[in-house]
Coordinates of C-alpha atoms and ligand atoms in Angstrom, one line a residue:
M1 CA 23.3 9.2 40.4
T2 CA 20.8 10.6 42.7
E3 CA 22.2 14.1 43.0
T4 CA 20.0 15.7 40.3
V5 CA 19.1 19.1 41.8
K6 CA 21.6 21.4 43.4
S7 CA 20.4 23.8 46.0
E8 CA 18.8 26.7 44.3
V9 CA 17.6 30.1 45.6
R10 CA 14.7 31.7 43.8
S11 CA 12.7 34.8 44.3
F12 CA 9.0 34.9 45.0
D13 CA 6.7 36.3 42.5
A14 CA 6.4 40.0 43.4
E15 CA 2.8 39.4 44.3
V16 CA 3.6 36.7 46.8
H17 CA 5.8 39.0 48.7
Q18 CA 3.1 41.7 48.8
L19 CA 0.5 39.1 49.8
L20 CA 2.6 37.7 52.6
S21 CA 2.9 41.0 54.5
L22 CA -0.7 41.9 53.9
M23 CA -1.8 38.5 55.2
V24 CA 0.3 38.5 58.3
N25 CA -1.3 41.8 59.2
A26 CA -4.8 41.0 58.3
L27 CA -4.7 37.7 60.1
Y28 CA -2.8 38.6 63.2
S29 CA -5.9 38.2 65.4
N30 CA -7.1 35.2 63.5
R31 CA -3.9 33.2 63.5
E32 CA -5.5 29.8 64.1
I33 CA -6.8 29.5 60.6
F34 CA -3.3 28.6 59.3
L35 CA -4.0 25.1 60.5
R36 CA -7.3 24.9 58.8
E37 CA -5.7 25.9 55.6
L38 CA -2.8 23.4 55.8
V39 CA -5.2 20.6 56.8
S40 CA -7.5 21.5 53.9
N41 CA -4.6 21.3 51.5
A42 CA -3.5 17.9 52.9
S43 CA -7.0 16.6 52.6
D44 CA -7.2 17.8 49.0
A45 CA -3.9 16.0 48.3
C46 CA -5.4 12.8 49.7
D47 CA -8.6 13.2 47.7
R48 CA -6.6 13.8 44.6
L49 CA -4.5 10.7 45.1
R50 CA -7.5 8.6 45.7
F51 CA -9.1 9.9 42.5
A52 CA -5.9 9.5 40.4
A53 CA -5.5 5.9 41.7
L54 CA -8.9 5.0 40.2
T55 CA -7.6 5.3 36.7
D56 CA -3.8 5.1 37.0
E57 CA -2.6 1.5 37.4
S58 CA 0.8 2.6 38.7
L59 CA -0.8 4.3 41.7
K60 CA -3.0 1.4 42.7
G61 CA -2.6 0.5 46.3
L62 CA -0.9 3.8 47.2
D63 CA -4.2 5.3 48.2
Q64 CA -4.6 3.0 51.3
D65 CA -4.6 4.5 54.8
L66 CA -4.6 8.1 53.7
A67 CA -4.2 10.3 56.7
I68 CA -3.0 13.6 58.1
D69 CA -0.4 13.5 60.9
I70 CA 0.4 16.4 63.1
S71 CA 3.2 16.5 65.6
L72 CA 4.7 19.2 67.9
D73 CA 8.1 19.9 69.2
E74 CA 7.7 22.4 72.0
T75 CA 11.4 22.7 72.7
A76 CA 12.3 23.4 69.1
G77 CA 9.2 25.6 68.6
T78 CA 8.0 23.6 65.6
L79 CA 4.7 22.1 64.3
T80 CA 4.8 19.5 61.5
I81 CA 1.9 18.4 59.4
R82 CA 2.3 15.5 57.1
D83 CA 0.0 13.8 54.5
N84 CA 0.5 10.8 52.3
G85 CA -1.5 12.3 49.5
I86 CA -0.6 13.0 45.9
G87 CA 2.5 15.1 46.7
M88 CA 4.3 17.5 44.2
N89 CA 7.2 17.2 41.8
R90 CA 9.7 20.0 41.4
E91 CA 7.8 22.0 38.7
E92 CA 4.6 21.7 40.8
V93 CA 6.3 23.1 43.9
I94 CA 7.6 26.1 41.9
E95 CA 4.2 26.6 40.2
N96 CA 2.0 26.1 43.2
I97 CA 4.1 27.4 46.1
G98 CA 6.4 29.9 44.5
T99 CA 4.0 31.8 42.2
I100 CA 0.4 32.8 42.4
A101 CA -1.1 31.1 39.4
R102 CA -4.6 31.6 40.3
S103 CA -6.3 34.8 39.4
G104 CA -8.4 34.5 42.6
T105 CA -5.4 35.8 44.5
R106 CA -5.3 39.0 42.7
R107 CA -9.0 39.5 43.4
F108 CA -8.3 38.7 47.0
L109 CA -5.6 41.4 47.2
E110 CA -8.0 43.9 45.7
S111 CA -10.8 43.0 48.0
L112 CA -8.9 43.4 51.2
S113 CA -10.9 46.0 53.2
G114 CA -8.5 46.8 56.0
D115 CA -11.1 45.4 58.4
R116 CA -9.2 42.5 59.9
R117 CA -12.2 40.3 60.7
K118 CA -13.6 40.6 57.2
D119 CA -10.3 40.1 55.6
A120 CA -9.7 37.0 57.6
Q121 CA -13.0 35.6 56.5
L122 CA -12.0 36.2 52.9
I123 CA -8.9 34.1 53.1
G124 CA -10.8 30.8 53.1
Q125 CA -12.5 31.7 49.8
F126 CA -9.2 32.3 48.0
G127 CA -6.3 30.2 46.9
V128 CA -3.9 31.8 49.4
G129 CA -4.1 29.1 52.0
F130 CA -0.6 27.9 52.2
Y131 CA 0.9 31.3 52.9
S132 CA -1.1 31.7 56.0
A133 CA 1.6 29.5 57.6
F134 CA 3.7 32.7 57.8
V135 CA 1.2 34.3 60.1
V136 CA 2.5 32.2 62.9
A137 CA 5.8 31.0 61.6
D138 CA 9.0 32.8 60.7
S139 CA 10.4 29.9 58.7
V140 CA 8.6 27.1 56.8
T141 CA 10.0 24.0 55.3
L142 CA 8.0 21.9 52.9
E143 CA 9.2 18.4 51.8
T144 CA 7.3 16.6 49.2
R145 CA 7.4 13.7 46.8
K146 CA 4.9 12.9 44.2
A147 CA 3.1 9.6 44.4
G148 CA 4.4 7.2 41.8
D149 CA 7.9 8.9 41.7
T150 CA 11.0 7.3 43.3
A151 CA 12.2 8.1 46.8
D152 CA 15.1 10.3 45.5
A153 CA 12.7 12.6 43.6
G154 CA 11.8 14.4 46.8
I155 CA 12.0 18.2 47.0
R156 CA 12.7 20.4 49.9
W157 CA 11.4 24.0 49.8
T158 CA 12.4 26.4 52.6
S159 CA 11.6 30.1 53.1
D160 CA 11.5 32.7 55.8
G161 CA 8.7 34.5 53.8
Q162 CA 11.0 37.4 53.1
G163 CA 11.1 37.3 49.3
E164 CA 13.2 34.2 48.5
Y165 CA 12.9 30.5 48.9
T166 CA 15.4 27.7 48.5
L167 CA 14.9 24.4 46.7
D168 CA 16.9 21.3 47.4
S169 CA 16.5 17.7 46.5
A170 CA 15.5 15.3 49.3
Q171 CA 15.1 11.6 50.0
R172 CA 11.4 10.9 50.7
P173 CA 10.6 7.2 51.1
E174 CA 7.0 8.0 51.4
Q175 CA 4.8 9.9 49.0
G176 CA 3.1 13.1 50.1
T177 CA 3.9 16.3 51.7
E178 CA 5.4 17.3 55.1
I179 CA 5.4 20.9 56.2
T180 CA 7.3 22.1 59.2
L181 CA 6.6 25.5 60.7
T182 CA 9.1 27.1 63.1
F183 CA 6.9 29.4 65.2
K184 CA 7.5 33.0 66.0
E185 CA 8.1 33.6 69.7
D186 CA 4.8 35.3 70.3
H187 CA 2.8 32.5 68.8
R188 CA 4.4 29.6 70.7
D189 CA 1.6 29.5 73.1
L190 CA -0.3 27.6 70.4
L191 CA 2.3 24.8 70.5
N192 CA 0.6 22.4 72.8
P193 CA -1.6 19.4 72.1
H194 CA -4.5 21.0 73.9
A195 CA -4.6 24.1 71.8
I196 CA -4.0 22.3 68.5
R197 CA -6.7 19.7 69.3
R198 CA -9.1 22.5 70.0
I199 CA -8.3 24.2 66.7
I200 CA -8.8 21.0 64.7
E201 CA -12.0 20.2 66.4
R202 CA -13.2 23.7 65.7
Y203 CA -12.3 24.0 62.0
S204 CA -11.5 20.6 60.6
N205 CA -13.7 18.1 62.4
H206 CA -15.4 17.0 59.3
I207 CA -12.3 16.4 57.1
A208 CA -12.9 13.0 55.5
F209 CA -9.5 11.6 56.5
P210 CA -8.2 10.9 59.9
I211 CA -6.3 13.8 61.5
R212 CA -3.9 12.3 64.0
L213 CA -2.1 14.2 66.7
A214 CA 1.0 12.7 68.2
G215 CA 1.1 13.0 71.9
E216 CA 3.7 12.0 74.4
E217 CA 2.5 8.5 74.8
E218 CA 0.1 7.8 72.0
T219 CA -1.3 9.2 68.8
D220 CA -5.0 10.1 68.8
T221 CA -7.3 10.6 65.9
V222 CA -8.8 14.0 66.7
N223 CA -11.5 14.5 64.1
D224 CA -14.7 12.8 63.2
S225 CA -13.6 11.6 59.8
Q226 CA -16.7 9.9 58.7
A227 CA -18.5 11.3 55.6
L228 CA -21.2 13.2 57.4
W229 CA -23.6 13.2 54.5
A230 CA -23.6 9.4 54.4
R231 CA -24.8 9.1 58.0
P232 CA -28.5 8.7 58.9
K233 CA -30.2 12.0 59.6
S234 CA -31.4 10.7 62.9
E235 CA -27.8 10.6 64.2
L236 CA -27.1 14.2 63.3
G237 CA -27.8 17.4 65.1
E238 CA -27.5 21.1 64.3
D239 CA -23.9 21.4 65.4
D240 CA -22.9 18.5 63.1
Y241 CA -24.5 20.2 60.1
T242 CA -23.2 23.7 60.8
G243 CA -19.7 22.4 61.6
F244 CA -19.6 20.4 58.4
Y245 CA -20.7 23.5 56.5
T246 CA -17.8 25.5 57.8
S247 CA -15.3 22.8 57.0
L248 CA -16.8 22.4 53.5
T249 CA -16.9 26.1 52.6
G250 CA -14.5 27.9 54.9
D251 CA -17.3 30.3 55.8
P252 CA -17.4 30.7 59.6
E253 CA -20.9 32.1 59.5
K254 CA -23.9 29.8 60.1
P255 CA -25.8 28.7 57.0
L256 CA -29.4 30.0 56.8
S257 CA -30.7 26.5 56.3
W258 CA -29.8 23.0 55.1
A259 CA -31.5 19.9 53.8
H260 CA -30.3 16.4 53.9
H261 CA -31.8 13.6 51.8
H262 CA -31.0 10.0 51.2
V263 CA -32.7 9.1 47.9
E264 CA -33.4 5.4 47.7
G265 CA -34.9 3.4 44.9
S266 CA -33.4 2.2 41.6
Q267 CA -30.8 4.9 41.8
Q268 CA -29.3 5.8 45.2
Y269 CA -27.7 9.0 46.2
S270 CA -27.3 11.3 49.1
L271 CA -27.8 15.0 49.0
L272 CA -26.8 17.6 51.5
L273 CA -27.6 21.2 50.6
Y274 CA -27.0 24.5 52.3
V275 CA -28.2 28.0 51.8
P276 CA -25.3 30.2 53.0
G277 CA -25.9 33.1 55.3
R278 CA -23.5 35.3 53.4
A279 CA -22.7 35.9 49.8
P280 CA -19.1 35.7 48.5
F281 CA -18.2 39.2 47.5
D282 CA -17.8 38.3 43.9
L283 CA -21.2 36.5 43.5
M284 CA -22.5 39.0 41.0
V285 CA -19.4 39.6 39.0
N286 CA -18.4 36.0 38.7
R287 CA -21.3 34.3 37.1
D288 CA -19.3 31.4 35.8
E289 CA -16.9 30.4 38.5
R290 CA -18.8 27.9 40.6
E291 CA -17.5 25.6 43.2
G292 CA -20.5 25.2 45.4
L293 CA -21.4 21.6 45.0
K294 CA -19.0 18.7 45.4
L295 CA -19.7 15.4 43.7
Y296 CA -18.6 12.2 45.5
I297 CA -19.0 8.7 44.2
Q298 CA -19.2 6.2 47.0
R299 CA -17.5 8.7 49.3
V300 CA -14.6 9.4 46.9
F301 CA -14.4 13.0 46.0
I302 CA -14.7 13.3 42.2
M303 CA -15.0 16.9 41.3
D304 CA -16.6 20.2 41.9
A305 CA -19.8 19.7 39.9
A306 CA -21.8 22.9 40.5
E307 CA -21.8 23.5 36.8
E308 CA -23.3 20.2 36.0
L309 CA -25.7 20.1 39.0
L310 CA -26.8 23.6 39.7
P311 CA -28.4 26.1 37.3
R312 CA -26.6 29.5 37.4
Y313 CA -29.3 31.2 39.4
L314 CA -28.7 28.8 42.3
R315 CA -25.0 29.3 42.2
F316 CA -25.0 30.4 45.8
M317 CA -26.0 27.0 47.1
R318 CA -23.4 24.8 48.7
G319 CA -23.3 21.1 49.5
V320 CA -22.4 17.6 48.6
V321 CA -23.9 15.0 46.3
D322 CA -22.8 11.4 46.7
A323 CA -24.0 9.0 44.0
S324 CA -23.3 5.3 44.3
D325 CA -24.3 4.3 40.8
L326 CA -21.9 6.3 38.7
P327 CA -18.7 4.8 37.4
L328 CA -15.8 5.9 39.6
N329 CA -13.6 6.9 36.7
V330 CA -16.2 9.2 35.4
S331 CA -15.1 12.2 33.3
R332 CA -16.7 15.6 32.9
E333 CA -17.8 14.6 29.4
I334 CA -19.5 11.4 30.6
L335 CA -21.1 13.3 33.4
Q336 CA -22.7 15.8 31.1
E337 CA -24.4 13.1 29.3
S338 CA -25.4 11.0 32.2
E339 CA -29.1 10.5 32.7
L340 CA -28.6 9.8 36.4
L341 CA -26.9 13.1 36.8
D342 CA -29.7 14.9 35.0
R343 CA -32.1 13.3 37.4
I344 CA -29.9 14.4 40.3
R345 CA -29.9 17.9 38.9
Q346 CA -33.6 18.0 38.8
T347 CA -33.8 16.9 42.4
V348 CA -31.2 19.4 43.4
I349 CA -33.3 22.2 41.9
K350 CA -36.5 21.0 43.4
R351 CA -35.0 20.5 46.8
S352 CA -33.3 23.9 46.7
L353 CA -36.6 25.6 45.8
D354 CA -38.3 23.7 48.6
M355 CA -35.7 25.1 51.0
L356 CA -36.0 28.6 49.7
E357 CA -39.8 28.5 49.9
K358 CA -39.6 27.4 53.5
L359 CA -37.1 30.2 54.2
A360 CA -39.4 32.7 52.5
G361 CA -42.1 31.8 55.1
E362 CA -39.9 33.5 57.7
E363 CA -39.9 37.2 57.0
S364 CA -36.7 38.2 58.8
E365 CA -34.8 35.2 57.5
W366 CA -36.0 35.8 54.0
D367 CA -35.0 39.4 54.2
R368 CA -31.5 38.4 55.1
F369 CA -31.4 36.0 52.2
W370 CA -32.9 38.6 49.8
E371 CA -30.3 41.2 50.7
Q372 CA -27.5 38.8 49.7
F373 CA -28.9 36.7 46.9
G374 CA -32.1 38.4 45.7
P375 CA -30.7 39.6 42.3
V376 CA -29.2 36.1 41.6
L377 CA -32.5 34.4 42.2
K378 CA -34.2 36.8 39.8
E379 CA -32.0 35.4 37.1
G380 CA -34.0 32.2 37.5
V381 CA -37.2 33.9 36.4
V382 CA -35.5 34.5 33.1
E383 CA -33.5 31.3 32.8
D384 CA -35.8 28.6 34.2
P385 CA -39.3 29.0 32.6
A386 CA -40.4 25.6 34.0
N387 CA -40.1 27.0 37.6
Q388 CA -41.0 30.6 36.7
E389 CA -44.1 30.7 38.8
R390 CA -42.5 29.2 41.9
L391 CA -39.6 31.6 41.6
A392 CA -41.8 34.6 41.0
A393 CA -43.6 33.9 44.2
L394 CA -40.2 34.2 46.0
L395 CA -39.4 37.7 44.6
R396 CA -39.6 40.7 46.9
F397 CA -39.9 44.3 45.8
D398 CA -39.9 47.8 47.2
S399 CA -43.1 49.5 46.5
T400 CA -44.9 52.8 46.9
R401 CA -46.8 51.3 49.8
D402 CA -46.1 53.0 53.2
G403 CA -43.6 51.2 55.4
E404 CA -40.1 49.9 54.8
S405 CA -40.5 46.2 54.1
R406 CA -40.4 44.7 50.7
I407 CA -43.5 43.0 49.4
S408 CA -44.1 39.9 47.3
L409 CA -46.3 39.8 44.1
D410 CA -48.9 38.0 46.2
D411 CA -48.9 40.9 48.7
Y412 CA -49.4 43.3 45.8
I413 CA -52.3 41.2 44.5
A414 CA -53.9 41.1 48.0
G415 CA -53.8 44.9 48.1
M416 CA -55.4 45.3 44.6
A417 CA -58.9 46.5 44.0
E418 CA -61.1 43.7 42.9
D419 CA -61.6 44.8 39.3
E420 CA -57.9 45.5 38.7
D421 CA -55.9 43.2 36.6
T422 CA -52.6 45.0 36.3
I423 CA -49.5 44.8 38.5
W424 CA -47.8 48.2 38.0
Y425 CA -44.0 48.6 38.3
L426 CA -41.4 51.3 37.6
T427 CA -37.7 50.6 36.9
A428 CA -35.1 53.1 38.0
D429 CA -31.4 53.3 38.9
N430 CA -32.1 53.6 42.6
L431 CA -34.9 54.0 45.0
K432 CA -34.6 57.7 45.4
A433 CA -34.9 58.2 41.7
A434 CA -37.8 55.8 41.6
R435 CA -39.7 57.5 44.3
S436 CA -39.5 60.9 42.7
S437 CA -40.3 59.8 39.2
P438 CA -43.0 61.9 37.5
H439 CA -44.6 58.6 36.3
L440 CA -45.8 57.9 39.8
E441 CA -47.8 61.1 40.1
S442 CA -51.2 59.9 38.8
F443 CA -50.8 56.5 40.5
R444 CA -50.2 58.3 43.8
K445 CA -53.3 60.4 43.2
N446 CA -55.4 57.3 42.5
G447 CA -53.9 55.4 45.4
T448 CA -52.7 52.6 43.0
E449 CA -49.6 50.8 44.3
V450 CA -46.5 50.6 42.1
L451 CA -43.5 48.2 42.6
L452 CA -40.2 50.0 42.5
L453 CA -37.5 48.0 40.7
T454 CA -33.9 49.1 41.0
D455 CA -31.7 46.0 40.3
R456 CA -29.9 45.9 37.0
I457 CA -31.5 42.6 36.3
D458 CA -35.0 43.9 36.7
E459 CA -35.3 45.0 33.1
W460 CA -34.7 41.5 32.0
L461 CA -36.9 40.1 34.7
T462 CA -39.9 42.1 33.7
A463 CA -39.2 41.4 30.0
H464 CA -39.7 37.7 30.9
L465 CA -42.4 37.9 33.5
G466 CA -45.4 39.1 31.5
E467 CA -47.9 38.0 34.1
Y468 CA -48.3 36.5 37.5
K469 CA -51.4 34.5 38.6
G470 CA -53.4 36.0 35.7
K471 CA -52.4 39.6 36.5
Q472 CA -50.4 41.5 33.8
L473 CA -47.2 43.1 34.8
R474 CA -47.0 46.6 33.3
S475 CA -44.5 49.4 33.4
V476 CA -45.9 52.8 34.4
S477 CA -43.6 54.4 31.8
R478 CA -44.8 52.5 28.8
G479 CA -47.7 52.9 26.5
R480 CA -50.7 55.0 27.0
L481 CA -52.8 55.0 30.1
E482 CA -56.4 53.8 29.6
T483 CA -57.6 56.8 31.6
D484 CA -56.1 59.1 28.9
E485 CA -58.1 57.5 26.2
K486 CA -61.3 57.9 28.2
E487 CA -60.6 61.4 29.3
S488 CA -61.0 64.0 26.6
F489 CA -58.6 66.8 26.3
S490 CA -59.6 70.1 24.8
E491 CA -58.9 71.0 21.2
D492 CA -56.4 73.6 22.5
D493 CA -54.5 71.0 24.5
R494 CA -54.2 68.8 21.5
K495 CA -53.2 71.6 19.2
L496 CA -50.5 72.6 21.7
A497 CA -49.2 69.0 21.7
G498 CA -49.0 69.1 17.9
R499 CA -47.0 72.4 18.0
V500 CA -44.6 70.9 20.5
K501 CA -44.2 67.8 18.4
K502 CA -43.3 70.1 15.4
A503 CA -40.8 72.0 17.4
L504 CA -39.1 68.8 18.7
D505 CA -39.4 67.1 15.4
E506 CA -36.7 64.4 15.3
R507 CA -36.3 63.9 19.0
V508 CA -39.7 62.4 19.8
G509 CA -42.2 59.9 18.4
D510 CA -45.4 61.4 19.5
V511 CA -46.4 64.3 21.9
R512 CA -49.8 64.2 23.6
P513 CA -51.6 65.7 26.5
S514 CA -51.9 63.4 29.5
S515 CA -53.5 63.0 32.9
R516 CA -50.5 60.9 34.1
L517 CA -48.9 64.0 35.7
T518 CA -50.0 66.1 38.6
E519 CA -46.9 68.0 39.6
S520 CA -44.5 67.7 36.7
P521 CA -44.9 69.4 33.3
S522 CA -43.8 66.5 31.2
C523 CA -42.6 62.9 31.1
A524 CA -41.1 60.5 28.6
V525 CA -42.9 57.3 27.7
V526 CA -41.9 54.4 25.5
D527 CA -44.0 52.0 23.5
E528 CA -45.2 48.7 25.1
S529 CA -42.9 46.9 22.7
A530 CA -39.9 49.2 22.7
L531 CA -36.8 49.0 24.9
S532 CA -37.3 51.0 28.0
L533 CA -35.0 54.1 28.5
Q534 CA -33.4 52.3 31.4
M535 CA -32.6 49.2 29.3
Q536 CA -31.3 51.4 26.5
K537 CA -28.9 53.1 28.9
M538 CA -27.7 49.8 30.3
L539 CA -27.0 48.4 26.9
R540 CA -25.2 51.5 25.9
Q541 CA -23.1 51.3 29.0
A542 CA -22.3 47.7 28.2
G543 CA -20.9 49.0 24.9
Q544 CA -23.7 47.7 22.7
E545 CA -25.3 49.3 19.8
V546 CA -28.8 50.4 20.6
P547 CA -31.2 51.2 17.8
E548 CA -32.5 54.7 17.9
N549 CA -35.6 54.6 19.8
K550 CA -37.5 57.8 20.2
P551 CA -39.7 58.1 23.3
D552 CA -43.0 59.8 23.2
M553 CA -43.6 62.8 25.4
E554 CA -46.6 63.4 27.5
I555 CA -47.4 66.9 28.7
N556 CA -49.5 68.1 31.6
P557 CA -51.8 70.8 30.3
T558 CA -52.6 72.1 33.8
H559 CA -48.9 72.8 34.7
P560 CA -48.0 76.6 34.7
L561 CA -45.0 76.0 32.5
V562 CA -47.1 74.2 29.9
R563 CA -49.7 77.0 30.1
R564 CA -46.9 79.6 29.6
L565 CA -45.7 77.6 26.6
A566 CA -49.2 77.7 25.1
S567 CA -49.2 81.5 25.2
E568 CA -45.7 81.8 23.7
T569 CA -45.9 83.5 20.3
D570 CA -42.3 83.7 19.5
D571 CA -41.5 80.4 17.6
K572 CA -37.9 80.4 18.6
H573 CA -38.6 80.8 22.3
F574 CA -41.4 78.2 22.0
A575 CA -39.0 75.7 20.5
E576 CA -36.4 76.3 23.3
L577 CA -39.0 75.7 26.0
A578 CA -40.2 72.6 24.3
H579 CA -36.7 71.2 24.2
L580 CA -36.3 72.0 27.8
L581 CA -39.5 70.1 28.7
L582 CA -38.2 67.0 26.9
D583 CA -34.7 67.3 28.4
Q584 CA -36.3 67.5 31.9
A585 CA -38.5 64.5 31.2
L586 CA -35.5 62.5 30.2
L587 CA -33.4 63.6 33.2
A588 CA -36.2 62.8 35.6
E589 CA -36.2 59.2 34.2
G590 CA -32.5 59.0 35.1
G591 CA -31.9 59.0 31.3
E592 CA -29.0 60.5 29.5
L593 CA -29.2 63.6 27.3
A594 CA -27.6 63.2 23.9
D595 CA -26.4 66.8 24.0
P596 CA -26.0 67.9 27.7
A597 CA -24.3 71.1 26.6
A598 CA -27.3 72.2 24.6
Y599 CA -29.5 71.7 27.6
V600 CA -27.2 73.8 29.8
R601 CA -27.2 76.6 27.1
R602 CA -31.0 76.5 27.0
V603 CA -31.4 76.8 30.7
N604 CA -28.9 79.6 30.8
D605 CA -30.6 81.5 28.0
L606 CA -33.9 81.2 29.8
L607 CA -32.3 82.4 33.1
V608 CA -30.8 85.4 31.4
R609 CA -34.1 86.3 29.8
T610 CA -36.0 85.9 33.1
L611 CA -33.4 87.9 35.1
D612 CA -33.3 90.6 32.4
S613 CA -37.0 91.1 32.3
Ligands
ADP701 P1 -5.2 26.5 47.3 O1 -5.2 25.3 48.2 O2 -6.4 27.3 47.5 O3 -5.1 26.1 45.8 P2 -2.7 27.1 48.5 O4 -1.8 28.2 48.5 O5 -3.1 26.6 49.8 O6 -4.0 27.4 47.6 O7 -2.0 25.9 47.7 C1 -1.5 26.1 46.4 C2 -1.4 24.8 45.7 O8 -0.3 24.1 46.3 C3 -2.5 23.9 45.9 O9 -3.6 24.1 45.0 C4 -1.9 22.5 45.6 O10 -1.8 22.3 44.2 C5 -0.5 22.7 46.2 N1 -0.4 22.1 47.5 C6 -0.5 22.8 48.7 N2 -0.4 21.9 49.7 C7 -0.3 20.7 49.2 C8 -0.1 19.4 49.8 N3 -0.2 19.2 51.1 N4 0.0 18.4 48.9 C9 0.0 18.6 47.6 N5 -0.2 19.8 47.0 C10 -0.3 20.8 47.8

């Protein structure tokens, strides 16, 4: 009895349908990538069979002569791509081809920008590859049989991409998958060996299995299927490295830099690392999903091992590690305890930092890098104390210095007066808010440079980077200024501060006169040890309980509003004005008012009184 499965028609997942029409539109002008996607799936299938055969006796021998075959029938208008990789059984076909199991797809849908070129670039980063066949084809047939199953366990899947697919059983003497695309009329110009060869050379040259194209007389291997990373550096040129990068990552943009090492000695391994030129759009959101670094053992692909080999703050790095001295049937658990792997990890970090330092020497390159990956690299200052100083030297910040370009901590130090020992910074939501912060007033007056920090991570960064090359990092909005301690304020000023403190009572810690301000009447300051107002706000937004942390308020005794306050005899009016000063100080910080309605009422009362008088 071989007739096990009757023909069965099933509906796509609603999402698949939506995806198909979006994709056909988004990719119309980039139709060639369908082949890259199918070749990449075929190559994965071969990799997976080779890996499975390492441990599964019943698959031994099936992993010989793994290859990808492509043939064309110009008369029938079809292209067929076949691999002898792992194949799929019935459940897997339904699961992998009929539904979208991976959440990446939803994110892909949400991220479509409507800009065709950008959208096309995104495709490679998501698990939507197979469906790109429908960009050029109006009907697709997939036949497959899982390695290890019998010939009659084959499955045929057919669909015109319109919402349904049909499943039949099929005889498949050979394991693996064969996909036949019937081309739409307007894409049949691609159906000639010349065009197909060009596409393979362009996108799939470095696939590690032979890609053979059947011609009229003979079958040619089109790609260069050697493992590039295993070849001597002297044989490889820029095009080899950038081409391999594209086939590895699907990113058509050139990498910013790469480094290739063959480590000899008691333990041998090869390392090929890339710094990409462009961040995946979910780099910041997705701190845990990492597929950047592929682990091979003796040229057999073992697994994505970014988690084992790269610290989180280097998660943008891409590349390959090929170690000859690990057991082939290694599991993730064994890996995590392997001393060799630990050593490789240290080397990966060191080499990556070397690459980044070299890049940082080229201002325009580093600027491009920083735009994309700066905030991620900052995580390293927090997470990798051992390399903190090296990482800190790579940081770039906006500053109050004239001119647009960002500066490094070393630049800051170079511009310091000799007797200074403090690197001043200000954190804010954005540059505009930073530049207009009252805290900068006295620094501006004294000509002292202040770094302007506007990334979310900066609060953590500064909490972990207390000093750099012997210079203290200090926030301009924390603690008292030394100048204030030296400068003496009049008895009246101090009395006024006391009266304001009394009026504000619960809302502030301390109130004092200050020379910090030149234009604003007041500002809020927190203790050296307290959470900054920025940090408090971020934690609150993240849904965390934040301990009540009263800021101090500093007032500018020379400001007309403060002088007016000093002459106010009506206690009620005095209190209203004092509250306004505090509210304004908090607002100027980008802080939040606990009671915005009260603020509005106070401003309105004041307006009415002024207008009436
Ligand atoms: P992705 O390859 O990104 O996962 P695809 O839509 O291209 O997304 O493929 C979905 C799944 O279908 C693959 O993950 C794989 O499990 C399976 N698949 C696709 N092509 C093949 C093939 N040639 N051989 C075996 N499995 C395949």
